Short mmCIF file of C-alpha atoms and ligand atoms in Angstrom, two decimals:
data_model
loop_
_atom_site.label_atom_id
_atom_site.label_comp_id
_atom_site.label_asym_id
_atom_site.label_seq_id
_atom_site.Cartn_x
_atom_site.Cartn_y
_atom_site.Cartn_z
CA UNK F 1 0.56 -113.28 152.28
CA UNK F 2 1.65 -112.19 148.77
CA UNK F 3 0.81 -108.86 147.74
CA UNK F 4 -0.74 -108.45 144.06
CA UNK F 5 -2.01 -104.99 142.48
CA UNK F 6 -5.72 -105.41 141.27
CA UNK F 7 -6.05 -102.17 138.74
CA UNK F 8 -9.17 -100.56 138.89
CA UNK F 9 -10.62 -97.02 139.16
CA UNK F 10 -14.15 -98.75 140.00
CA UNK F 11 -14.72 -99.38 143.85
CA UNK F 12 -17.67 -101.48 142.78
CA UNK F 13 -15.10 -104.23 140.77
CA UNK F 14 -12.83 -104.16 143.83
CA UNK F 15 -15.54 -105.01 146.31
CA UNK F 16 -16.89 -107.73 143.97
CA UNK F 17 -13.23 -108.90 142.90
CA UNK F 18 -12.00 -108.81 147.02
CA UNK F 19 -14.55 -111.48 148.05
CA UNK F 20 -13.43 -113.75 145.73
CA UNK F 21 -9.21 -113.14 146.52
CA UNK F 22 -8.81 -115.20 149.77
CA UNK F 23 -4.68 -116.10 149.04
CA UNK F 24 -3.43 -112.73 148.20
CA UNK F 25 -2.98 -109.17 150.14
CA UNK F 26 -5.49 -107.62 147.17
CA UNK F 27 -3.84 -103.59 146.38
CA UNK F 28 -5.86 -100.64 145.09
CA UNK F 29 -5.75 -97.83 143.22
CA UNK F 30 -5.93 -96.20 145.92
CA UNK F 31 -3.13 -98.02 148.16
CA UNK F 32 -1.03 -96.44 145.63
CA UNK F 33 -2.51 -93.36 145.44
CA UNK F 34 -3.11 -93.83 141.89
CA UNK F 35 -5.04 -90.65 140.78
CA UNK F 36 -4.73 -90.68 137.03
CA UNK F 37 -7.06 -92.01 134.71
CA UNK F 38 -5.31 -94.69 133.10
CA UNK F 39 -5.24 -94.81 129.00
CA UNK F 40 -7.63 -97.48 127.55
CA UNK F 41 -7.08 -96.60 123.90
CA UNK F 42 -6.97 -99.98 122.80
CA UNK F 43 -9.58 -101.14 120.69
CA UNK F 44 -10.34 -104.73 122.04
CA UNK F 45 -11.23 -105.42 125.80
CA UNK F 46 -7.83 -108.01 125.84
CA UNK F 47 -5.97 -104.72 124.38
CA UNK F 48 -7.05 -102.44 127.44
CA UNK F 49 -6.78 -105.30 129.97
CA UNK F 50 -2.87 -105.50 129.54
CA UNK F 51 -2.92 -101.38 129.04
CA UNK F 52 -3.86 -100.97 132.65
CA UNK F 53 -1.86 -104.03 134.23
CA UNK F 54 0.92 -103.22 132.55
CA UNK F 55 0.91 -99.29 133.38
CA UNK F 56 0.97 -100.34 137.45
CA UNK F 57 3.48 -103.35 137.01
CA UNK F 58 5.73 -100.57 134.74
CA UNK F 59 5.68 -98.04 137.78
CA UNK F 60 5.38 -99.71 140.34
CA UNK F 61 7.54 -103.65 139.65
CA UNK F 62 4.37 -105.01 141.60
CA UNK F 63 2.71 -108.01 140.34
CA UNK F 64 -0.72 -106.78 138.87
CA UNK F 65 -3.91 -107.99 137.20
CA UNK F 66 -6.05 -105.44 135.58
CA UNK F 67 -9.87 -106.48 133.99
CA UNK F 68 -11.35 -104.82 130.91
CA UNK F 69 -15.13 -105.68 130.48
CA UNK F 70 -17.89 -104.54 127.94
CA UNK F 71 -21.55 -105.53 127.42
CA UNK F 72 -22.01 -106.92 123.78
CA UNK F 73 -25.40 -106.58 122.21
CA UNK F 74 -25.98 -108.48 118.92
CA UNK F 75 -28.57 -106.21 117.72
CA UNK F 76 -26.56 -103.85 117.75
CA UNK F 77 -23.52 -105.21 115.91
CA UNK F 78 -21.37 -105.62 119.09
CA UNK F 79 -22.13 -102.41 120.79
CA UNK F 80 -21.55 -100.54 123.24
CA UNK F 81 -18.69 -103.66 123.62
CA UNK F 82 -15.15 -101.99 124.30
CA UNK F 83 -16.87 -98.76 124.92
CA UNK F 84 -19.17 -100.01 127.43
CA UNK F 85 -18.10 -97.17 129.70
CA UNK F 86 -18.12 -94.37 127.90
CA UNK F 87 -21.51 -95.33 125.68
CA UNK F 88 -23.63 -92.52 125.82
CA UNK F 89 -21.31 -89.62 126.89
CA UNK F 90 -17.35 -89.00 127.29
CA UNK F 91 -17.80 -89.40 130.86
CA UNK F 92 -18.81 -92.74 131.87
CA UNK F 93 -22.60 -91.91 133.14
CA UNK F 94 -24.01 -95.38 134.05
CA UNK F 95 -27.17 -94.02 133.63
CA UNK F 96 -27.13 -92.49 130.24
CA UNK F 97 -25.59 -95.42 128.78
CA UNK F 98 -28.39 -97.53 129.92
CA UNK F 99 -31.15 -95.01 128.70
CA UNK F 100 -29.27 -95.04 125.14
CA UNK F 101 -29.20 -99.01 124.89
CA UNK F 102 -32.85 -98.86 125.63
CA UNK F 103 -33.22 -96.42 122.93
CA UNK F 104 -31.51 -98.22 120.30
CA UNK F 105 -33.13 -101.62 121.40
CA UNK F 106 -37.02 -99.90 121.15
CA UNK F 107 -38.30 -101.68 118.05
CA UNK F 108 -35.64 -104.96 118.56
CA UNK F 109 -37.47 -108.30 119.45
CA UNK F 110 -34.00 -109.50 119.45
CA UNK F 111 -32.35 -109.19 123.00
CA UNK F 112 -29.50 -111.21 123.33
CA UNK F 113 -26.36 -110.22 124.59
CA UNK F 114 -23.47 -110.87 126.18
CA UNK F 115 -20.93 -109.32 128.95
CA UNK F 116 -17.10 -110.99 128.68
CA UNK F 117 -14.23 -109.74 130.73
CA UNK F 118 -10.49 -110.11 130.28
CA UNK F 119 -7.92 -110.03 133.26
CA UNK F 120 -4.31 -109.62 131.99
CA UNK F 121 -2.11 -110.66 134.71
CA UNK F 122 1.66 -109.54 134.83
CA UNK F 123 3.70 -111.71 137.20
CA UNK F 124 7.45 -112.55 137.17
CA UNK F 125 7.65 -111.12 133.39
CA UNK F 126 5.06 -113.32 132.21
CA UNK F 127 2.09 -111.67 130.82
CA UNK F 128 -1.16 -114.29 131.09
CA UNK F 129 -4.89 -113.73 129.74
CA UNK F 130 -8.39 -114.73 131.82
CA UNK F 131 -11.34 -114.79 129.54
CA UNK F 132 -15.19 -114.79 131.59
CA UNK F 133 -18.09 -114.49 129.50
CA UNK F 134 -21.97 -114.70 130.96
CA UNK F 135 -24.80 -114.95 127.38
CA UNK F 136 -28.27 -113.09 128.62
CA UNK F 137 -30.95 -110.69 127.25
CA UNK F 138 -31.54 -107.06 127.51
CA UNK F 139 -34.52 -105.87 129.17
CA UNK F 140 -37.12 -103.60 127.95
CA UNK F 141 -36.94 -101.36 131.37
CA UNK F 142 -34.14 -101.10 134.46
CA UNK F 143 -34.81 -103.96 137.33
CA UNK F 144 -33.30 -103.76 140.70
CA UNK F 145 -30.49 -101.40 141.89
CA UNK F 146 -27.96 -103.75 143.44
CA UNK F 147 -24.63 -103.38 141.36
CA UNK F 148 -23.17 -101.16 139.03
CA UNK F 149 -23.37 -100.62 134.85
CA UNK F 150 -25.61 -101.78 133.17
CA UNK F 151 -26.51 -104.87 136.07
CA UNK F 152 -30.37 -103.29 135.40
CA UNK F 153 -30.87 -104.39 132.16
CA UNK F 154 -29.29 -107.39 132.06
CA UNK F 155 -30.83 -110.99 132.68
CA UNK F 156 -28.42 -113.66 132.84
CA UNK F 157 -29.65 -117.02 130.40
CA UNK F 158 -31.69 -119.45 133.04
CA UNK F 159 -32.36 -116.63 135.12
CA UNK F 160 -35.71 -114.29 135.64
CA UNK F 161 -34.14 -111.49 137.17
CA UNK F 162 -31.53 -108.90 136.51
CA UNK F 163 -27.84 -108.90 137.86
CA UNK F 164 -29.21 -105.62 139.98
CA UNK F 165 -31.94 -107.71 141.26
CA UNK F 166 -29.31 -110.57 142.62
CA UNK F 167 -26.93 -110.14 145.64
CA UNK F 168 -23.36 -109.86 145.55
CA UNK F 169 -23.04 -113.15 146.49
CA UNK F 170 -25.49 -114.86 143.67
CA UNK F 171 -24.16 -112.65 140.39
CA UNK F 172 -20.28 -113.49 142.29
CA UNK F 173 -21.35 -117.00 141.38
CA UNK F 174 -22.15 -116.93 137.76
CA UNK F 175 -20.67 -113.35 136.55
CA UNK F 176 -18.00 -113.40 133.80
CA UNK F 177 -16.06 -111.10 135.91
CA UNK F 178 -16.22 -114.02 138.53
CA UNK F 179 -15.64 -116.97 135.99
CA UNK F 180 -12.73 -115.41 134.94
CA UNK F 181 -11.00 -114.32 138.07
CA UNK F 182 -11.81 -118.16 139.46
CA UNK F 183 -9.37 -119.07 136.16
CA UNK F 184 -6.87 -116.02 137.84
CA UNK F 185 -6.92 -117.50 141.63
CA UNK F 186 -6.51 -121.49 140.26
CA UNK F 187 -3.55 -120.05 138.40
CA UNK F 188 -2.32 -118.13 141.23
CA UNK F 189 -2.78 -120.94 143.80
CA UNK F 190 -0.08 -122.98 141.75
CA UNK F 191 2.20 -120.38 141.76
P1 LIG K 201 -11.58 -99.76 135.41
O1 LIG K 201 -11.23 -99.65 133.96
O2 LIG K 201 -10.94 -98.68 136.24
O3 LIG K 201 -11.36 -101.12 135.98
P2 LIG K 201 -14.28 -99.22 134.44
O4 LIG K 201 -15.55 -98.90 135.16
O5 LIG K 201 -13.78 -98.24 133.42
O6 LIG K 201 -13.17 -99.51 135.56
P3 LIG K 201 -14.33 -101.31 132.38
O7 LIG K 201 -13.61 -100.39 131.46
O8 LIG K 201 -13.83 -102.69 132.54
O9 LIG K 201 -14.45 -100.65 133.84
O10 LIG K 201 -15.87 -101.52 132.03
C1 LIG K 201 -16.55 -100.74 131.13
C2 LIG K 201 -17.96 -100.55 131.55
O11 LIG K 201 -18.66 -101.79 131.35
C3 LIG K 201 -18.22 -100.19 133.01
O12 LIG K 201 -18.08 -98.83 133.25
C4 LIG K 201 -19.66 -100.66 133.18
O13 LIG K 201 -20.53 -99.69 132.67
C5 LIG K 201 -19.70 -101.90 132.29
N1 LIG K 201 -19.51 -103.10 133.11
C6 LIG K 201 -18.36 -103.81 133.29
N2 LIG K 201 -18.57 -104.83 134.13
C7 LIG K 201 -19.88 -104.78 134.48
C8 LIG K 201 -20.70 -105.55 135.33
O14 LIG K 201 -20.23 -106.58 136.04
N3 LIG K 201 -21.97 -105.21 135.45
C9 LIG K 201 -22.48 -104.16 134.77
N4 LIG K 201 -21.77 -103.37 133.97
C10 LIG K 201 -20.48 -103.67 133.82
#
């Protein structure tokens, strides 16, 4: 089996992102003994996608795929969007990010959002892009616990419950994370 670096500092994206790998010998962080936070000082999702693939492929001459993901609100112009992580505080507190959101969205009838994720893979020298987005609402209150993020608050379109209220299995189905990595493996599968 061919090895490929998936580049992530989130054990919760590697579990999701490992089910759904069945042709490739998937490599961590961790396999590498990658310790460093790696820069995301782009300001677009795409931008920080290809920062973090191409800071593994760059070190290491592995073939890598890094994601960069962000929940977009529209009543809030966009936000938190390429800040997703790193919302509420300079240190990536799942929880106060999803308390702020809630904040800003008190008085908003309007809920909608969306999350999208970008892979940037790096193989051979090529560089290639994987778009996923999922459209939902925000809810007034957390629901559920499975996940990570903000999977509490958000309630996929055609749905009734929250991404934390759904197993791995059902939000690996219809995620954008998981629509765009299914774009990844048919690409890789021809390769
Ligand atoms: P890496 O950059 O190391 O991969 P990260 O946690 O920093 O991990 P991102 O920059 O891609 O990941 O994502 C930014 C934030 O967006 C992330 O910390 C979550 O709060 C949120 N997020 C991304 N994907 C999500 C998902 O599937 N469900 C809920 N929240 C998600």
């Amino acid at each position: 089996m061919r090895d490929i670096c998936f580049v992530t500092g989130n054990q919760n994206k590697f579990v999701e992102v490992k089910k759904l790998i069945k042709n490739f010998n998937l490599i961590s962080n961790s396999d590498l003994n990658i310790e460093e936070e790696i820069p995301e000082t782009e300001n677009t999702i795409k931008g920080n996608s290809f920062l973090k693939s191409n800071y593994v492929h760059k070190k290491f001459g592995l073939s890598c795929f890094a994601d960069d993901s962000g929940l977009f609100i529209k009543a809030l112009n966009g936000d938190p969007g390429v800040k997703s992580a790193r919302y509420a505080s300079d240190k990536s507190d799942s929880d106060l990010n999803i308390d702020l959101v809630l904040k800003n969205l008190e008085r908003e009838t309007n809920r909608d959002a969306f999350f999208e994720t970008y892979i940037c893979l790096i193989i051979n020298d090529e560089i290639h892009y994987f778009k996923g987005t999922i459209h939902g609402k925000i809810s007034k209150e957390r629901l559920g616990s499975a996940g990570f993020g903000y999977d509490p608050i958000f309630i996929p379109d055609g749905y009734k419950k929250s991404f934390a209220q759904m197993t791995l299995d059902e939000k690996n189905k219809i995620s954008h994370r998981a629509i765009a990595i299914k774009k990844l493996v048919k690409f890789l599968n021809k390769k």
